[in-house]
XYZ file of C-alpha atoms in Angstrom:
735
model
C 114.651 93.057 143.120
C 113.628 96.541 144.316
C 110.327 98.081 143.140
C 109.511 101.804 143.620
C 106.596 101.128 145.983
C 105.883 101.602 149.686
C 103.328 100.062 152.017
C 101.262 103.217 152.324
C 100.825 103.509 148.552
C 99.939 99.831 148.295
C 97.039 100.370 150.699
C 96.275 103.845 149.388
C 96.791 105.554 152.748
C 98.584 108.635 154.052
C 101.319 108.159 156.652
C 99.020 109.630 159.328
C 96.413 106.861 158.883
C 94.948 105.284 162.027
C 94.882 101.567 162.791
C 91.168 101.428 161.877
C 91.877 103.082 158.523
C 94.665 100.577 157.870
C 92.314 97.664 158.532
C 89.534 99.135 156.359
C 91.949 99.877 153.495
C 93.234 96.304 153.618
C 89.714 94.885 153.342
C 88.922 97.204 150.415
C 92.104 96.359 148.530
C 91.559 92.628 148.924
C 88.003 92.927 147.598
C 89.175 94.902 144.547
C 90.175 92.159 142.145
C 92.313 92.843 139.053
C 91.122 92.025 135.546
C 89.862 88.505 135.120
C 92.439 87.782 132.408
C 95.233 87.585 135.004
C 96.254 84.129 136.168
C 95.911 82.818 139.701
C 99.685 83.171 140.070
C 99.520 86.920 139.406
C 96.519 87.394 141.726
C 98.303 85.561 144.563
C 101.432 87.695 144.145
C 99.363 90.873 144.294
C 97.500 89.728 147.425
C 100.782 88.740 149.077
C 102.087 92.318 148.766
C 98.807 93.760 150.097
C 98.896 91.386 153.082
C 102.546 92.214 153.695
C 101.766 95.932 153.808
C 98.892 95.289 156.247
C 101.005 93.078 158.512
C 103.676 95.766 158.880
C 101.380 98.777 159.272
C 98.950 97.042 161.647
C 101.735 96.143 164.091
C 102.727 99.194 166.132
C 106.385 98.261 166.591
C 106.880 97.164 162.996
C 105.170 100.322 161.744
C 107.368 102.545 163.929
C 110.541 100.994 162.544
C 109.179 101.225 158.982
C 108.134 104.862 159.480
C 111.600 105.753 160.712
C 113.177 104.401 157.547
C 110.445 105.864 155.364
C 110.660 109.349 156.914
C 114.440 109.320 156.819
C 114.294 108.678 153.092
C 111.692 111.449 152.665
C 113.772 114.000 154.640
C 116.801 113.030 152.588
C 114.898 113.910 149.417
C 113.540 117.170 150.843
C 117.011 118.278 151.961
C 118.415 118.259 148.431
C 119.483 121.858 147.549
C 117.661 123.709 144.774
C 119.446 124.256 141.523
C 118.956 126.616 138.591
C 118.032 124.886 135.375
C 120.083 126.177 132.424
C 117.002 126.608 130.214
C 114.802 128.248 132.871
C 113.351 131.493 131.581
C 113.105 133.253 134.942
C 116.193 131.774 136.558
C 114.354 130.492 139.638
C 115.590 127.387 141.417
C 113.961 124.005 141.081
C 114.524 120.578 142.580
C 116.771 118.370 140.464
C 115.568 114.974 139.276
C 115.451 112.449 142.099
C 117.797 109.513 141.560
C 116.087 106.139 141.488
C 118.168 104.948 144.446
C 116.616 107.705 146.612
C 112.955 106.854 145.975
C 111.073 104.729 148.520
C 111.193 101.136 147.339
C 110.378 97.584 148.381
C 112.393 94.453 147.887
C 110.268 91.908 146.014
C 111.187 88.252 145.901
C 109.167 87.414 142.781
C 110.989 87.626 139.470
C 109.318 88.723 137.308
C 107.410 90.897 139.804
C 103.977 90.514 138.231
C 102.138 91.296 141.478
C 104.009 94.594 141.834
C 103.298 95.435 138.183
C 99.582 94.966 138.776
C 99.700 97.267 141.815
C 101.629 99.922 139.903
C 99.068 99.617 137.134
C 96.255 100.206 139.629
C 98.097 103.248 141.012
C 98.295 104.814 137.541
C 102.067 104.343 137.145
C 101.712 103.245 133.528
C 105.094 104.421 132.279
C 106.779 102.676 135.214
C 104.974 99.441 134.340
C 106.287 99.723 130.792
C 109.799 100.413 132.022
C 109.824 97.401 134.339
C 107.793 94.997 132.208
C 109.097 95.415 128.663
C 112.594 94.025 129.351
C 110.986 90.664 130.167
C 109.400 90.626 126.692
C 112.374 91.744 124.622
C 114.004 89.719 121.905
C 112.592 86.814 119.944
C 109.736 85.043 121.769
C 110.624 81.537 122.895
C 108.461 78.849 121.246
C 105.736 77.523 123.529
C 107.033 73.948 123.343
C 110.367 75.122 124.808
C 108.691 76.818 127.799
C 107.154 75.203 130.811
C 103.523 75.739 131.667
C 104.473 78.117 134.475
C 106.679 80.195 132.168
C 103.864 80.503 129.628
C 101.445 81.676 132.314
C 103.878 84.236 133.735
C 104.751 85.580 130.285
C 101.050 85.991 129.482
C 100.603 87.940 132.740
C 103.481 90.283 131.876
C 102.097 90.775 128.359
C 98.709 91.655 129.846
C 100.209 94.091 132.386
C 102.249 95.875 129.706
C 99.335 95.927 127.235
C 96.978 97.380 129.844
C 99.610 99.995 130.660
C 99.660 100.983 126.984
C 95.845 101.092 126.986
C 95.540 103.284 130.080
C 98.474 105.480 129.074
C 96.762 106.107 125.741
C 93.565 107.113 127.519
C 95.489 109.403 129.845
C 97.226 111.082 126.906
C 93.828 111.440 125.252
C 92.585 113.368 128.285
C 95.656 115.596 128.012
C 94.809 116.380 124.343
C 97.909 114.529 123.113
C 96.020 112.645 120.447
C 98.846 111.305 118.294
C 100.764 110.149 121.373
C 97.608 108.425 122.577
C 97.243 106.660 119.234
C 100.908 105.605 119.307
C 100.444 104.055 122.769
C 97.318 102.174 121.709
C 98.928 100.934 118.497
C 102.019 99.780 120.412
C 99.779 97.749 122.722
C 97.971 96.271 119.738
C 101.259 95.296 118.099
C 102.396 93.546 121.291
C 99.192 91.542 121.600
C 99.271 90.700 117.903
C 102.854 89.457 118.156
C 102.037 87.321 121.185
C 98.619 86.207 119.824
C 97.014 86.884 123.215
C 94.004 88.698 124.696
C 92.004 89.545 121.596
C 89.390 91.218 123.797
C 91.962 93.761 125.013
C 92.980 94.362 121.406
C 89.317 95.048 120.706
C 89.223 97.689 123.448
C 92.276 99.369 121.949
C 90.750 99.313 118.482
C 87.502 100.802 119.778
C 89.468 103.642 121.398
C 91.408 104.212 118.181
C 88.155 104.567 116.240
C 86.817 107.130 118.736
C 90.176 108.911 118.788
C 90.345 109.269 115.003
C 88.484 112.626 114.650
C 90.777 114.210 117.241
C 93.881 112.871 115.508
C 92.673 114.272 112.193
C 92.285 117.761 113.633
C 95.626 117.603 115.436
C 97.506 116.416 112.336
C 95.859 118.875 109.950
C 96.631 121.754 112.326
C 100.370 121.096 111.972
C 102.465 123.504 109.855
C 102.160 122.928 106.133
C 105.844 121.977 106.013
C 105.087 118.785 107.966
C 103.578 117.191 104.888
C 103.949 113.531 105.913
C 102.008 113.967 109.141
C 99.317 116.101 107.487
C 98.864 113.540 104.720
C 98.383 110.923 107.426
C 95.556 113.072 108.811
C 93.937 113.351 105.365
C 94.181 109.583 104.913
C 92.472 109.025 108.261
C 89.723 111.385 107.105
C 89.330 109.512 103.807
C 89.092 106.239 105.735
C 86.313 107.671 107.913
C 84.428 108.937 104.864
C 84.750 105.565 103.164
C 83.386 103.739 106.195
C 80.513 106.218 106.625
C 79.625 106.164 102.943
C 80.274 109.884 102.542
C 79.815 113.073 104.525
C 76.088 112.550 104.874
C 76.253 108.758 104.689
C 74.655 106.344 107.142
C 77.598 103.960 107.568
C 79.258 103.332 110.930
C 82.859 104.467 111.314
C 82.696 103.595 115.052
C 83.712 107.119 116.059
C 80.484 107.753 117.958
C 79.602 110.759 115.762
C 76.106 110.840 114.316
C 75.368 112.587 111.019
C 74.895 116.052 112.528
C 78.009 115.728 114.682
C 80.023 114.612 111.674
C 78.799 117.574 109.616
C 79.971 119.906 112.375
C 83.278 118.042 112.490
C 83.757 118.520 108.728
C 82.896 122.192 109.096
C 85.505 122.496 111.849
C 88.338 120.802 109.967
C 87.892 123.037 106.894
C 89.864 125.865 108.518
C 92.857 123.541 108.928
C 93.001 122.461 105.267
C 94.103 124.299 102.136
C 91.848 125.096 99.218
C 93.610 122.488 97.031
C 93.160 119.791 99.694
C 89.468 120.582 100.016
C 88.955 120.620 96.266
C 90.494 117.155 95.861
C 88.600 115.767 98.847
C 85.135 117.174 98.191
C 85.142 116.675 94.410
C 85.812 112.998 95.069
C 83.039 112.845 97.668
C 80.606 114.640 95.355
C 80.691 111.646 92.987
C 78.998 109.322 95.517
C 76.757 111.439 94.908
C 76.479 113.830 97.850
C 74.757 117.215 97.780
C 76.723 118.343 100.830
C 80.068 117.421 99.272
C 79.028 119.025 95.980
C 78.327 122.325 97.705
C 81.641 122.201 99.582
C 83.425 121.366 96.323
C 81.793 124.420 94.722
C 83.217 126.626 97.479
C 86.676 125.138 96.974
C 86.558 125.506 93.184
C 85.372 129.115 93.349
C 87.867 130.048 96.066
C 90.805 128.428 94.299
C 89.758 129.614 90.857
C 89.533 133.214 92.072
C 92.675 133.190 94.232
C 94.869 131.405 91.670
C 93.313 133.169 88.654
C 91.976 129.972 87.086
C 88.519 130.667 85.585
C 88.374 127.040 84.426
C 87.818 125.956 88.018
C 84.985 128.474 88.355
C 83.415 127.025 85.218
C 83.510 123.570 86.853
C 81.831 125.029 89.942
C 79.141 126.545 87.738
C 78.369 123.174 86.160
C 78.094 121.558 89.598
C 75.712 124.315 90.688
C 73.464 123.485 87.741
C 73.104 119.978 89.187
C 72.343 121.350 92.651
C 69.863 123.828 91.201
C 67.439 121.022 90.394
C 66.685 120.624 94.099
C 67.542 123.913 95.803
C 67.983 127.615 95.259
C 71.608 128.252 94.322
C 70.898 131.005 91.805
C 72.940 133.529 93.767
C 76.049 131.342 93.576
C 75.335 130.728 89.881
C 75.123 134.473 89.358
C 78.514 135.020 91.028
C 80.117 132.284 88.913
C 78.754 133.868 85.735
C 80.026 137.257 86.862
C 83.539 135.870 87.436
C 83.389 134.295 83.969
C 82.454 137.599 82.375
C 78.930 136.407 81.503
C 77.021 139.464 82.704
C 73.658 138.731 81.067
C 73.608 135.190 82.445
C 74.570 136.547 85.867
C 71.640 138.983 85.783
C 69.167 136.299 84.729
C 70.273 133.981 87.520
C 70.119 136.825 90.031
C 66.478 137.518 89.158
C 65.612 133.906 90.033
C 67.206 133.959 93.485
C 64.927 133.761 96.525
C 67.556 135.228 98.885
C 65.683 138.411 99.722
C 68.368 139.853 101.996
C 71.113 139.531 99.386
C 68.875 140.865 96.615
C 67.921 143.857 98.755
C 71.594 144.644 99.354
C 72.416 144.347 95.647
C 69.497 146.607 94.680
C 70.509 149.175 97.287
C 74.039 149.305 95.907
C 72.737 149.603 92.328
C 70.344 152.533 92.850
C 72.150 154.818 90.406
C 72.607 152.146 87.741
C 70.242 150.885 85.076
C 70.934 147.290 86.133
C 72.097 145.309 89.171
C 75.664 144.705 88.027
C 77.420 147.218 90.350
C 75.655 145.814 93.427
C 76.398 142.257 92.324
C 80.110 143.073 91.977
C 80.229 144.504 95.493
C 78.272 141.579 96.926
C 80.486 139.022 95.150
C 83.672 140.612 96.510
C 82.299 140.696 100.048
C 80.995 137.133 99.716
C 84.412 135.879 98.654
C 86.143 137.798 101.444
C 83.793 136.967 104.299
C 82.195 133.626 103.445
C 84.607 131.777 101.161
C 88.209 132.664 101.989
C 87.940 132.194 105.798
C 87.182 128.481 105.308
C 90.564 127.777 103.703
C 93.823 127.791 105.592
C 95.889 129.306 102.801
C 93.285 131.894 101.735
C 92.229 133.226 105.150
C 94.804 136.048 105.064
C 94.286 136.988 101.407
C 92.283 139.944 100.139
C 89.572 139.442 97.520
C 89.697 142.045 94.754
C 87.618 141.825 91.598
C 89.704 144.565 89.998
C 92.895 142.552 90.443
C 91.147 139.405 89.228
C 89.883 140.867 85.956
C 93.128 142.777 85.390
C 95.118 139.523 85.438
C 96.400 138.572 81.969
C 95.751 134.864 82.537
C 92.119 135.571 83.412
C 91.681 137.856 80.422
C 93.140 135.286 78.044
C 90.874 132.556 79.424
C 87.735 134.692 79.232
C 88.519 135.762 75.678
C 88.895 132.118 74.642
C 85.520 131.130 76.096
C 82.479 130.757 73.790
C 80.097 133.661 73.427
C 77.557 134.052 76.164
C 74.729 133.303 73.761
C 76.284 129.938 72.887
C 76.436 128.919 76.551
C 72.919 130.026 77.449
C 71.578 126.513 76.891
C 73.279 125.439 80.128
C 70.776 127.469 82.127
C 67.344 125.924 82.436
C 65.228 128.921 83.392
C 61.837 127.881 84.678
C 60.528 131.395 85.095
C 61.776 134.907 84.322
C 60.569 138.287 85.431
C 60.067 141.059 82.952
C 63.370 142.596 84.021
C 65.260 139.384 83.241
C 63.531 138.933 79.872
C 64.156 142.377 78.575
C 67.030 142.972 76.186
C 69.692 145.079 77.897
C 72.833 146.630 76.568
C 75.067 145.429 79.420
C 78.288 147.275 80.282
C 81.565 145.356 80.230
C 82.969 143.705 83.344
C 85.865 146.147 83.530
C 83.433 149.077 83.517
C 81.240 147.472 86.157
C 84.148 146.719 88.470
C 85.281 150.283 88.183
C 81.805 151.686 88.883
C 80.456 149.745 91.854
C 80.423 151.713 95.138
C 83.350 151.092 97.462
C 82.569 153.405 100.341
C 80.653 150.728 102.185
C 83.307 148.048 101.809
C 84.682 146.930 105.163
C 88.375 146.168 105.494
C 88.605 142.742 107.129
C 91.360 141.884 109.561
C 93.504 139.081 108.244
C 92.780 135.826 110.028
C 95.758 134.412 111.927
C 97.292 131.001 111.366
C 94.960 128.296 112.691
C 95.343 127.937 116.418
C 96.172 124.557 117.953
C 93.329 122.096 117.983
C 91.019 122.754 120.897
C 88.852 119.673 121.096
C 87.064 119.157 124.375
C 88.394 115.886 125.754
C 87.583 116.129 129.442
C 86.484 112.504 129.432
C 88.478 109.599 127.988
C 85.685 108.330 125.772
C 84.049 111.347 124.121
C 81.121 110.591 121.893
C 81.216 113.859 119.951
C 83.613 116.640 119.093
C 82.258 119.030 121.674
C 84.180 122.207 121.087
C 82.906 122.812 117.554
C 82.021 126.508 117.377
C 78.466 127.494 116.478
C 77.983 126.408 112.891
C 76.184 128.626 110.406
C 72.921 127.272 109.119
C 73.550 124.683 106.469
C 70.857 126.220 104.331
C 72.619 129.600 104.226
C 75.442 130.984 102.165
C 78.263 130.015 104.521
C 77.473 126.448 105.473
C 76.768 123.142 103.866
C 73.861 123.372 101.484
C 70.825 121.371 102.472
C 68.084 121.223 99.861
C 65.364 123.608 101.032
C 61.708 123.277 100.206
C 61.228 124.969 96.838
C 58.936 127.981 96.812
C 55.455 127.532 95.376
C 55.249 127.797 91.637
C 53.023 130.836 92.041
C 56.037 132.739 93.332
C 58.126 131.871 90.302
C 55.901 131.860 87.243
C 52.387 131.612 85.984
C 51.022 128.096 86.026
C 49.810 128.505 82.461
C 53.229 128.643 80.805
C 56.899 127.976 81.559
C 57.657 131.541 80.554
C 54.904 133.117 82.634
C 52.567 133.849 79.693
C 49.277 132.127 78.682
C 49.746 129.415 76.091
C 48.258 130.465 72.736
C 46.435 127.639 71.004
C 46.108 127.934 67.190
C 43.794 125.823 65.008
C 45.567 123.228 62.859
C 46.215 124.125 59.239
C 44.186 122.467 56.491
C 46.164 120.175 54.167
C 43.567 120.440 51.374
C 44.651 121.990 48.074
C 48.411 122.059 48.911
C 50.671 121.856 45.797
C 53.719 119.619 45.510
C 56.886 121.628 45.880
C 59.981 121.010 43.674
C 62.032 119.977 46.689
C 59.506 117.299 47.587
C 59.588 115.953 43.973
C 63.373 115.633 44.121
C 63.076 113.705 47.358
C 60.687 111.196 45.756
C 63.000 110.653 42.752
C 66.001 110.109 45.059
C 64.109 107.505 47.068
C 63.272 105.607 43.893
C 66.901 105.468 42.732
C 68.000 104.254 46.161
C 65.463 101.419 46.000
C 66.791 100.377 42.567
C 70.409 100.201 43.794
C 69.332 98.156 46.814
C 67.571 95.621 44.540
C 70.662 95.182 42.344
C 72.840 94.653 45.440
C 70.582 91.868 46.751
C 70.611 90.092 43.347
C 74.444 90.120 43.354
C 74.569 88.536 46.821
C 72.179 85.776 45.758
C 74.273 84.923 42.676
C 77.418 84.752 44.826
C 75.817 82.263 47.203
C 74.779 80.034 44.277
C 78.372 80.030 42.930
C 79.742 79.004 46.329
C 77.336 76.086 46.512
C 78.423 74.769 43.101
C 82.104 75.089 44.029
C 81.601 73.059 47.224
C 80.339 70.153 45.124
C 83.277 70.134 42.699
C 86.043 70.825 45.269
C 88.128 73.904 45.873
C 90.187 75.447 43.142
C 93.323 77.296 44.328
C 95.221 79.597 42.001
C 98.892 80.551 42.139
C 101.782 79.157 44.228
C 100.601 77.293 47.338
C 102.126 77.123 50.843
C 104.105 74.012 51.761
C 102.311 73.101 55.001
C 103.218 69.874 56.867
C 101.281 68.360 59.716
C 104.403 67.653 61.823
C 105.786 71.187 61.540
C 104.020 74.542 62.119
C 104.002 76.924 59.124
C 105.474 79.700 61.282
C 107.618 79.618 64.378
C 105.440 79.583 67.501
C 106.868 81.718 70.297
C 107.342 80.038 73.673
C 104.507 80.568 76.166
C 104.867 83.634 78.354
C 105.669 83.173 81.992
C 102.636 83.091 84.215
C 101.858 86.025 86.470
C 103.944 86.351 89.579
C 102.612 84.520 92.599
C 103.143 85.005 96.274
C 105.736 82.719 97.917
C 104.868 79.234 99.136
C 106.209 76.848 101.751
C 107.614 77.783 105.121
C 108.067 81.494 105.767
C 111.709 82.562 106.010
C 113.235 86.046 105.947
C 113.829 85.569 102.205
C 110.273 84.476 101.368
C 108.877 87.148 103.688
C 110.814 89.769 101.736
C 109.454 88.298 98.491
C 105.891 88.615 99.775
C 106.355 92.232 100.865
C 108.123 93.174 97.627
C 105.323 91.547 95.638
C 102.778 93.655 97.534
C 104.757 96.832 96.848
C 105.045 95.977 93.126
C 101.316 95.234 93.005
C 100.694 98.567 94.704
C 102.728 100.310 91.986
C 100.629 98.614 89.294
C 97.268 99.258 90.971
C 97.928 102.946 91.631
C 100.028 103.677 88.529
C 98.846 105.100 85.235
C 97.485 101.695 84.165
C 95.406 101.249 87.363
C 95.764 97.434 87.332
C 93.445 97.014 90.317
C 92.707 93.399 89.406
C 96.175 92.354 90.626
C 95.467 93.237 94.261
C 93.889 89.828 95.132
C 97.161 88.175 94.042
C 98.825 89.311 97.279
C 96.190 90.895 99.584
C 93.387 89.313 101.586
C 90.764 90.874 103.836
C 90.672 93.332 105.501
C 93.523 94.979 103.556
C 92.114 93.929 100.162
C 88.838 95.867 100.400
C 90.504 98.925 101.862
C 93.176 99.225 99.171
C 90.846 98.279 96.324
C 88.549 101.165 97.314
C 91.482 103.577 97.441
C 92.722 102.486 94.023
C 89.236 102.794 92.509
C 88.869 106.279 93.987
C 92.206 107.373 92.494
C 91.229 105.961 89.101
C 87.912 107.852 89.223
C 89.764 111.070 90.098
C 92.343 110.605 87.350
C 95.160 110.353 89.906
C 98.191 108.130 89.349
C 100.917 107.457 91.884
C 104.550 106.624 91.248
C 106.466 104.672 93.892
C 110.049 103.761 94.688
C 110.629 101.188 97.430
C 113.443 99.514 99.300
C 112.766 96.747 101.848
C 114.777 95.349 104.739
C 113.221 92.494 106.745
C 114.176 92.752 110.413
C 112.175 89.989 112.071
C 109.936 87.058 111.102
C 107.700 85.367 113.689
C 105.521 82.379 112.767
C 102.621 81.726 115.123
C 103.418 78.521 116.997
C 99.737 77.739 117.480
C 98.859 78.342 113.836
C 101.644 77.808 111.316
C 99.567 79.601 108.684
C 99.911 82.960 110.469
C 103.052 85.060 110.793
C 104.239 88.541 111.698
C 106.995 90.278 109.731
C 108.737 93.424 110.921
C 110.304 95.302 108.018
C 111.830 98.672 107.339
C 110.500 100.207 104.126
C 111.723 103.335 102.377
C 108.910 104.668 100.184
C 109.016 107.603 97.778
C 105.596 108.564 96.442
C 104.525 111.121 93.833
C 100.820 111.703 93.090
C 99.996 113.189 89.660
C 96.677 114.466 88.295
C 96.294 115.922 84.827
C 100.052 116.184 84.382
C 100.438 118.210 87.599
C 102.052 116.927 90.795
C 99.540 116.946 93.646
C 101.823 115.769 96.437
C 105.073 113.928 97.035
C 106.632 112.250 100.039
C 109.752 110.369 101.058
C 109.073 108.208 104.140
C 111.238 105.877 106.171
C 108.737 103.492 107.763
C 108.811 100.655 110.267
C 105.992 98.255 109.384
C 104.639 95.204 111.146
C 102.954 93.007 108.526
C 100.429 90.304 109.372
C 100.748 87.444 106.848
C 98.480 84.415 106.378
C 98.928 81.276 104.289
C 96.081 80.139 102.057
C 96.401 77.249 99.587
C 100.109 77.105 100.470
C 100.623 80.733 99.373
C 101.442 83.610 101.699
C 99.248 86.724 101.540
C 99.373 90.088 103.316
C 96.391 90.473 105.626
C 97.069 93.789 107.381
C 99.814 95.945 108.859
C 100.631 98.776 111.231
C 103.363 101.350 110.723
C 105.392 104.128 112.301
C 107.449 106.923 110.725
C 111.123 106.624 111.648
C 113.175 109.714 112.417
């Protein structure tokens, strides 16, 4: 067969190479051995082609004849006339695609040409290796007992060449910032090696690359248009998987991405601009329950941003409660003040503002409130600017919106919610104030929110340019194995207003309040009152009489119980006495009809795996998935069909949904396309199936997301105690 190779490329030489260069190149190529996993047969075929190229190019006459044919083919290609491509924007000519029959090629005797595939692999022709090698692996694999030893060796070599082509192609696509294509190449190589049950070490390399590639895939998928919901949800699921493996945003677990805690925090900060406010709220509220101070602060931003933009004060109230938890370790009084302002609680907002240690913000608020008896006008202006400049830009769907307190408080839904809230005095017990200044303690006749919004100065308000739609992901990937996401823009300090809150060192107590009293005043100590000569009050006399009557009733009750016990003892000696018509009970017949026993819980199929039993196993998993993620959250059924590693992964997801109050409704249809039982281990099998899945996620009666996917899945099944279980799977979305 003919292979698109020539002798110069085999030796890595230009056509002008000298005889000495040919000899040196031959020595170098012979010393460069391929991967040790290749068989001796493959290594000999590769060396034969290298020696053949050297023999021709080192002989002057042979080289002259070869060069004549080689140059004639090259001139033939160069003489092709230019043509104008129909979709060219400038109309300039370009060379048409070269037909395969016109490319320089060598006739190779070996079939399959494993030596040529190795050389093409070394030359970086990965797609050509796939094109030439995959046809030899198509169809159902022949059982090992039906193949000779030589056939098994050659097939393993072809599998290795194709798998390595997938591996290197994935790394090349990674360098080109084509992250999803890179992942698809790596996963295709993994699926091939899994099907053939070969070269687990190469599978490990692919898996390691997939772990390092995951942050880049997340950014690429989340940057897609919002209409591409399936792909974006895949990105969010990858992010949730990383968080689960790390143990949270600031966790110490190893997700094998190569990102340390600081790098991961910067990565989270970067991906925020690609996600919507609803996506961030769902994600960070879940993470805050670990618990995580970082996730709690990010959840607060999402709740405030969404509550303000969508006119839902209830979300702002939730943010306020979360800030109370954070306030035990760090200064978040400014955020608490803004939440109270947006909830119409002006006195609480002022008290929280007085406790803030953010001198720059306080100075701005005081400057803007010079002509007012309180700080409310400056706080309104600061809150609007804070929402516009530090909250909205971090959400994809809010970045182009304008923050307006006037529009917020004029909204009928907001007004109705604020009117239905308890009075401010009733909610004051939520605020644990450890120290108040005289200004905060004084009793003020505060103006209404509507008046304050209408009075705060607007001349200094800057009109912000609307942020554009997020640009394509620009992750620095100049090397195939990046350890960090290098192009993250400078991140604001995590202790500031715009970043992730890190608990700062609290100021000394002397700055907050007097050490003598929680309220800043000396504690007055009064001498104890004398009890001598006190008269008995009528109320106390009534209490004594009531206690006496209660004691009398208790004594009578105990006497009645004792008499009842004595009567029972006498009756046991004389035999029971039954009154009225008695039941006709016979020992050989039950008094009532006993229902038949219920059928035992469904079990996974047993015996040899066939397409029918494989379908039963997959359908049982999908039904179990419906039960575990449905409104009943029957998570205990998962071990009936799943084993590790899938069991732990899906149990954690189901538990997280149950904690978040999320239920998922599924509709499935399954078509089994291929079943392959491992010939070396009859307790392992691979099932290729096409699954149509419709999913609807609901929280609090509202639909969070829905999808309708047509998937191609490759399930890995194992048999334990003669029952088949699902161990793991990979999947692709079909067009």
